[in-house]
Short mmCIF file of C-alpha atoms in Angstrom, two decimals:
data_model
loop_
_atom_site.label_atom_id
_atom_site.label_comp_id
_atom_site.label_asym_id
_atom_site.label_seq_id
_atom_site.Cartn_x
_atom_site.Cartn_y
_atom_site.Cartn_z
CA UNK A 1 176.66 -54.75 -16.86
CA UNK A 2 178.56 -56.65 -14.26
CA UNK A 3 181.41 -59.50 -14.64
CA UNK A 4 182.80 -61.72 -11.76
CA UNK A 5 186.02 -61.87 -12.02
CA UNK A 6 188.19 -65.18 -10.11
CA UNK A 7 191.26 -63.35 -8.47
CA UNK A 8 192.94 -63.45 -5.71
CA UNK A 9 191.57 -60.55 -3.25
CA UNK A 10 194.87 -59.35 -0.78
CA UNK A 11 193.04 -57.64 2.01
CA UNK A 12 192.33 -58.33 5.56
CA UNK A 13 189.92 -60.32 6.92
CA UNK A 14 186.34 -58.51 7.08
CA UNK A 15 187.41 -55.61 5.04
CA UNK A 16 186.72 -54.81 1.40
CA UNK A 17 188.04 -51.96 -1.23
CA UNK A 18 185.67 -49.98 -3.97
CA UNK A 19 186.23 -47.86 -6.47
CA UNK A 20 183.89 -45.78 -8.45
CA UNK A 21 185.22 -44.10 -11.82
CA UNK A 22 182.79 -41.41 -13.35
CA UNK A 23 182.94 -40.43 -16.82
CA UNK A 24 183.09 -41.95 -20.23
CA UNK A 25 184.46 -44.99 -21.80
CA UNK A 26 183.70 -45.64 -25.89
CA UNK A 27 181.79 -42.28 -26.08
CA UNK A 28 178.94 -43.46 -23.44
CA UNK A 29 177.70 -41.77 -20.35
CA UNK A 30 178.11 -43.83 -17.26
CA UNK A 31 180.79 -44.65 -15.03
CA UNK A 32 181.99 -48.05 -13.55
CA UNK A 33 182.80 -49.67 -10.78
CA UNK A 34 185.24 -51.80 -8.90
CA UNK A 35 184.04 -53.97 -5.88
CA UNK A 36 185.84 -56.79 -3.66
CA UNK A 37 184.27 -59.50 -2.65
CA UNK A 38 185.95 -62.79 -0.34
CA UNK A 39 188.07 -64.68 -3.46
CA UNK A 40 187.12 -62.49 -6.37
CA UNK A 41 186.35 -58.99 -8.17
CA UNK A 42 182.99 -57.13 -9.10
CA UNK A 43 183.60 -55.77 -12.41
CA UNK A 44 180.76 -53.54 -14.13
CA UNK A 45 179.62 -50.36 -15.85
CA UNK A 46 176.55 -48.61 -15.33
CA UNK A 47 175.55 -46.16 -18.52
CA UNK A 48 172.07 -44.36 -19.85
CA UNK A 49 170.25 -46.36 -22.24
CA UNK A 50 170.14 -42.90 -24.26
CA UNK A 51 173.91 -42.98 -24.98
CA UNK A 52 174.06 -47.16 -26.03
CA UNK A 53 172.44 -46.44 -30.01
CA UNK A 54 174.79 -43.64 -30.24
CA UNK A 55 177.97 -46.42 -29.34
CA UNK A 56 179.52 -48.47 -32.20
CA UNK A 57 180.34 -50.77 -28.56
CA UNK A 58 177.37 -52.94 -27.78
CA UNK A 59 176.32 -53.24 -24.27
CA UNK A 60 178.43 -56.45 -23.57
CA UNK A 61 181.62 -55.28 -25.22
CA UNK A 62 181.90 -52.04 -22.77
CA UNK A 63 182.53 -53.50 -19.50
CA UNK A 64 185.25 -55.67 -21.32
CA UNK A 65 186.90 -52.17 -22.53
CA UNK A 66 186.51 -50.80 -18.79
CA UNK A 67 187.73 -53.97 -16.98
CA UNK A 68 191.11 -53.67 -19.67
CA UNK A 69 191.42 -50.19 -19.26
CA UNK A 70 192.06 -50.84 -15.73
CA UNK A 71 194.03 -53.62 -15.76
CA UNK A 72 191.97 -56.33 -14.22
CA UNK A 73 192.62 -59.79 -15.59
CA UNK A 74 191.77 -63.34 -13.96
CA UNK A 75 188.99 -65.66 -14.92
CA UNK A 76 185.51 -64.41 -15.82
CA UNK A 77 183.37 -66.80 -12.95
CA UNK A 78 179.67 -64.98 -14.43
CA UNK A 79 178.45 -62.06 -16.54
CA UNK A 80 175.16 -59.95 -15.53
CA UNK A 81 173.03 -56.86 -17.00
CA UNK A 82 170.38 -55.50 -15.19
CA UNK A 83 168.10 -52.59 -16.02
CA UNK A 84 168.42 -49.85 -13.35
CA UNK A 85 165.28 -47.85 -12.45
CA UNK A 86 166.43 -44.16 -12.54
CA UNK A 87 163.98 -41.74 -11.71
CA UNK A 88 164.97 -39.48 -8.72
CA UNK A 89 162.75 -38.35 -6.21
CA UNK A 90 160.68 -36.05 -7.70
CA UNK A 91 160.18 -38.28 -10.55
CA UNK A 92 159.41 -41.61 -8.63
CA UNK A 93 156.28 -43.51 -10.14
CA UNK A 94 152.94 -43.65 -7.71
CA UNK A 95 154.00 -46.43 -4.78
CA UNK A 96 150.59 -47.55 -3.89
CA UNK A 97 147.13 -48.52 -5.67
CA UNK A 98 144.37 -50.06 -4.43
CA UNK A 99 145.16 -53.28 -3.26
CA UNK A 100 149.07 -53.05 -4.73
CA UNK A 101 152.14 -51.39 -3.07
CA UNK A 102 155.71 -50.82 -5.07
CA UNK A 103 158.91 -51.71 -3.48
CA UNK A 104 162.44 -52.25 -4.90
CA UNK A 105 163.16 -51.95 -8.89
CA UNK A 106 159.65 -51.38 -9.66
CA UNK A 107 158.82 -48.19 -6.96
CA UNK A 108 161.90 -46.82 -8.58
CA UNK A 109 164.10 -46.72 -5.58
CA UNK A 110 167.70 -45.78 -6.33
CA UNK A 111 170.22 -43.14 -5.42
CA UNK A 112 173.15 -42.33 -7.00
CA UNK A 113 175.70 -39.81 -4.82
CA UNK A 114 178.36 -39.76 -7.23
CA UNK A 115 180.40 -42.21 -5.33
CA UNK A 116 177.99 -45.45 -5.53
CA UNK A 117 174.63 -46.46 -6.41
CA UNK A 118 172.53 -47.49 -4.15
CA UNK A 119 169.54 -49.57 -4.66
CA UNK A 120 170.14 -52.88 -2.34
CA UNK A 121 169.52 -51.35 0.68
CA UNK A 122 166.83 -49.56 -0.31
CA UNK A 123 164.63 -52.42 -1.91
CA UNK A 124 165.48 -54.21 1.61
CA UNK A 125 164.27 -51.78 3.27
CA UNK A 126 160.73 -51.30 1.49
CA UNK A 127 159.75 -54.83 1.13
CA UNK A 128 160.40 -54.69 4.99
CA UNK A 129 158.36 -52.05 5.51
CA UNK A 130 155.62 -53.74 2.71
CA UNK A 131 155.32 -56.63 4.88
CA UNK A 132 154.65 -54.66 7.87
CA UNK A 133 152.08 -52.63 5.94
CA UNK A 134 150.42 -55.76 4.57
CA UNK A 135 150.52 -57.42 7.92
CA UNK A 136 148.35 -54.21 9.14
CA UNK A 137 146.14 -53.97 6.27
CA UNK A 138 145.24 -57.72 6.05
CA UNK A 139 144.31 -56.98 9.77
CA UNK A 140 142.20 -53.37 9.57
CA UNK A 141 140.74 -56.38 6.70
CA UNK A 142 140.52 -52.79 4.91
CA UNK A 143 142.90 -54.53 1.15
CA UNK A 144 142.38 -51.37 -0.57
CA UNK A 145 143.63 -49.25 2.15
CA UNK A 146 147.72 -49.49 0.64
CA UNK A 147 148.04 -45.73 1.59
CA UNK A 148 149.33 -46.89 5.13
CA UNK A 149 152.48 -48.34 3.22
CA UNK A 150 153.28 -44.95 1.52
CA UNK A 151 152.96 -43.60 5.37
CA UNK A 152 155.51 -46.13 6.97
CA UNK A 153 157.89 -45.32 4.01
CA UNK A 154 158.08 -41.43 4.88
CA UNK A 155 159.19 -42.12 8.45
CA UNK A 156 161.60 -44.10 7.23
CA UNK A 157 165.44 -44.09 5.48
CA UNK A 158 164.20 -45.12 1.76
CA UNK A 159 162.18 -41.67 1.32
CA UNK A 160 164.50 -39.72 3.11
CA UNK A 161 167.93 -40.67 1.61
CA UNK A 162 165.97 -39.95 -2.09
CA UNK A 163 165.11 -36.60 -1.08
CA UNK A 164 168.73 -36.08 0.89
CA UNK A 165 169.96 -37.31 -3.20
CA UNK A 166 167.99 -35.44 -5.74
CA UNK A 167 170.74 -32.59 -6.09
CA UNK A 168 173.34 -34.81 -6.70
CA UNK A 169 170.73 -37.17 -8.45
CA UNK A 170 170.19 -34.09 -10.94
CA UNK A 171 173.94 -33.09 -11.14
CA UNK A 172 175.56 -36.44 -12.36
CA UNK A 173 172.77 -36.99 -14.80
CA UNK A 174 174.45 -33.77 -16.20
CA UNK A 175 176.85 -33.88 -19.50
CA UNK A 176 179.15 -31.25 -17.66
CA UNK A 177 179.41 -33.84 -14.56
CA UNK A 178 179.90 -36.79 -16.78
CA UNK A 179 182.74 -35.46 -19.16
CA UNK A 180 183.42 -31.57 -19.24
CA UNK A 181 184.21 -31.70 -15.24
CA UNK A 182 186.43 -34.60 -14.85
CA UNK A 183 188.63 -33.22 -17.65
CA UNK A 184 188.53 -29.73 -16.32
CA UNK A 185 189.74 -31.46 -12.99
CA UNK A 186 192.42 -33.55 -15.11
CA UNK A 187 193.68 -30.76 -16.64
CA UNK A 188 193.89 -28.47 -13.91
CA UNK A 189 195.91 -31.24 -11.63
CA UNK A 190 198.18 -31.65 -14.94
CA UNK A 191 199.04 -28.27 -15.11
CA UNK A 192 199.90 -28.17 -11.05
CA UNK A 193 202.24 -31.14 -11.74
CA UNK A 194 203.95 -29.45 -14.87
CA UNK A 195 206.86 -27.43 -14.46
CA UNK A 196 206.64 -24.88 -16.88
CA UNK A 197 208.65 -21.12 -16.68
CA UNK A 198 205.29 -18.87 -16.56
CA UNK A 199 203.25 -20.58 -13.89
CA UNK A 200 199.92 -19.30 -13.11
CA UNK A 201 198.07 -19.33 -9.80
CA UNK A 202 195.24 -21.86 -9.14
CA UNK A 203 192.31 -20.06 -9.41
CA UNK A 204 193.36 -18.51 -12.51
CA UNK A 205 193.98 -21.79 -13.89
CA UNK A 206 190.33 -22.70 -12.99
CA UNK A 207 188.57 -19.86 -14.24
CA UNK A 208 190.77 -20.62 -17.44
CA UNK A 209 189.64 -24.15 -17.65
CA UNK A 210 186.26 -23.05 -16.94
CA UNK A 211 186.09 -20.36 -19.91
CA UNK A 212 188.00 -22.72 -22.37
CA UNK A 213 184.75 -25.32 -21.80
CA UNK A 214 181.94 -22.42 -21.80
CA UNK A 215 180.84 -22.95 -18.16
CA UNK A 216 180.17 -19.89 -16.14
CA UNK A 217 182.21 -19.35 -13.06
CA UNK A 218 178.43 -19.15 -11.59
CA UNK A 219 177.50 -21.95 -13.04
CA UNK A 220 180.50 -24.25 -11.76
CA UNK A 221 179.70 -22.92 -7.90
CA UNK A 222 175.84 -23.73 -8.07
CA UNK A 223 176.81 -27.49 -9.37
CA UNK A 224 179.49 -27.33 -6.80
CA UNK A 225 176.68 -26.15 -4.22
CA UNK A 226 174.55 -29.02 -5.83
CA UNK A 227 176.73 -31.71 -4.98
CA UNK A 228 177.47 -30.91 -1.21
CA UNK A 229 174.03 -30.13 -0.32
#
């Protein structure tokens, strides 16, 4: 879900600011996101469809919740929802038929890193690459032969940068990434800011934050191996 907001923007010319939040807001997974633009502000959420039925907040009501949580006011200019496609790599539907190639929404082509999701670029980029293909195959006069699409895509960034994201893709579809982490994180950065008489070291803190939530010490470095891979 994504609101326009009318604002005024104070940056420099040709530069922009975003800002990603990951976590929870009204008990459903997602995260939302913050986005210049030249005279206003990109408001939106995106969550799993699994967690809306579980929400007393429909749909519409959570990006209002986000956008006041924040403290964003000014005048809402449009309101969108859009359903993502959000399969990963190793779960992307077949991209070619006989005489049909997927690009975009409906080949399933999205990353998300953690820090943004990406799926503009990418449906760019194959319906670039589809016309090239069809311009070949509607030459070879061969309609049927759609695999030379799939073959232009692997040499190219869409493929690529969904492989390069699958760990991370896999990691922030995770509960622990989505709420046990950040407030692990929130917690341990409280306690660094507290003054308090007994004052323990970092690491102890960690491992402490880590055993209070159940997660293995094990467990916490593979995810953490996970996300910079």
């Amino acid at each position: 879900m994504k609101e326009i907001i009318k604002t005024d923007v104070n940056l420099p010319d040709n530069e922009g600011e975003v800002r990603t939040i990951v976590g929870t807001i009204k008990g459903v997974k997602g995260g939302g996101f913050v986005y210049t633009n030249k005279d206003t502000l990109s408001v939106g959420m995106a969550v799993t469809f699994d967690s809306l039925p579980k929400s007393e907040f429909p749909a519409k009501d959570l990006v209002e919740a986000f956008r006041e949580r924040i403290g964003i006011e000014g005048e809402i200019l449009e309101y969108s929802a859009h359903a993502i496609p959000y399969y990963g790599f190793k779960n992307l539907p077949p991209l070619y038929d006989k005489n049909l190639i997927a690009v975009g929404d409906s080949a399933g082509f999205l990353i998300n890193d953690g820090f943004t999701i990406r799926g503009m670029d990418l449906a760019i980029g194959s319906g670039m690459i589809a016309g090239l293909a069809a311009k070949k195959i509607v030459e070879s006069r061969n309609f049927s032969n759609t695999e030379v699409y799939y073959e232009m895509l692997k040499d190219s960034f869409v493929l690529k940068h969904l492989e390069l994201a699958y760990n991370r893709f896999e990691l922030i579809n995770s509960p622990s990434t989505l709420s046990t982490y950040p407030e692990i994180l929130c917690n341990v950065l409280s306690d660094m800011f507290t003054v308090e008489e007994n004052r323990d070291t970092l690491i102890n803190d960690v491992l402490y934050r880590l055993k209070e939530k159940g997660i293995p010490l094990s467990q916490a470095v593979k995810d953490l191996w996970k996300a910079v891979k």
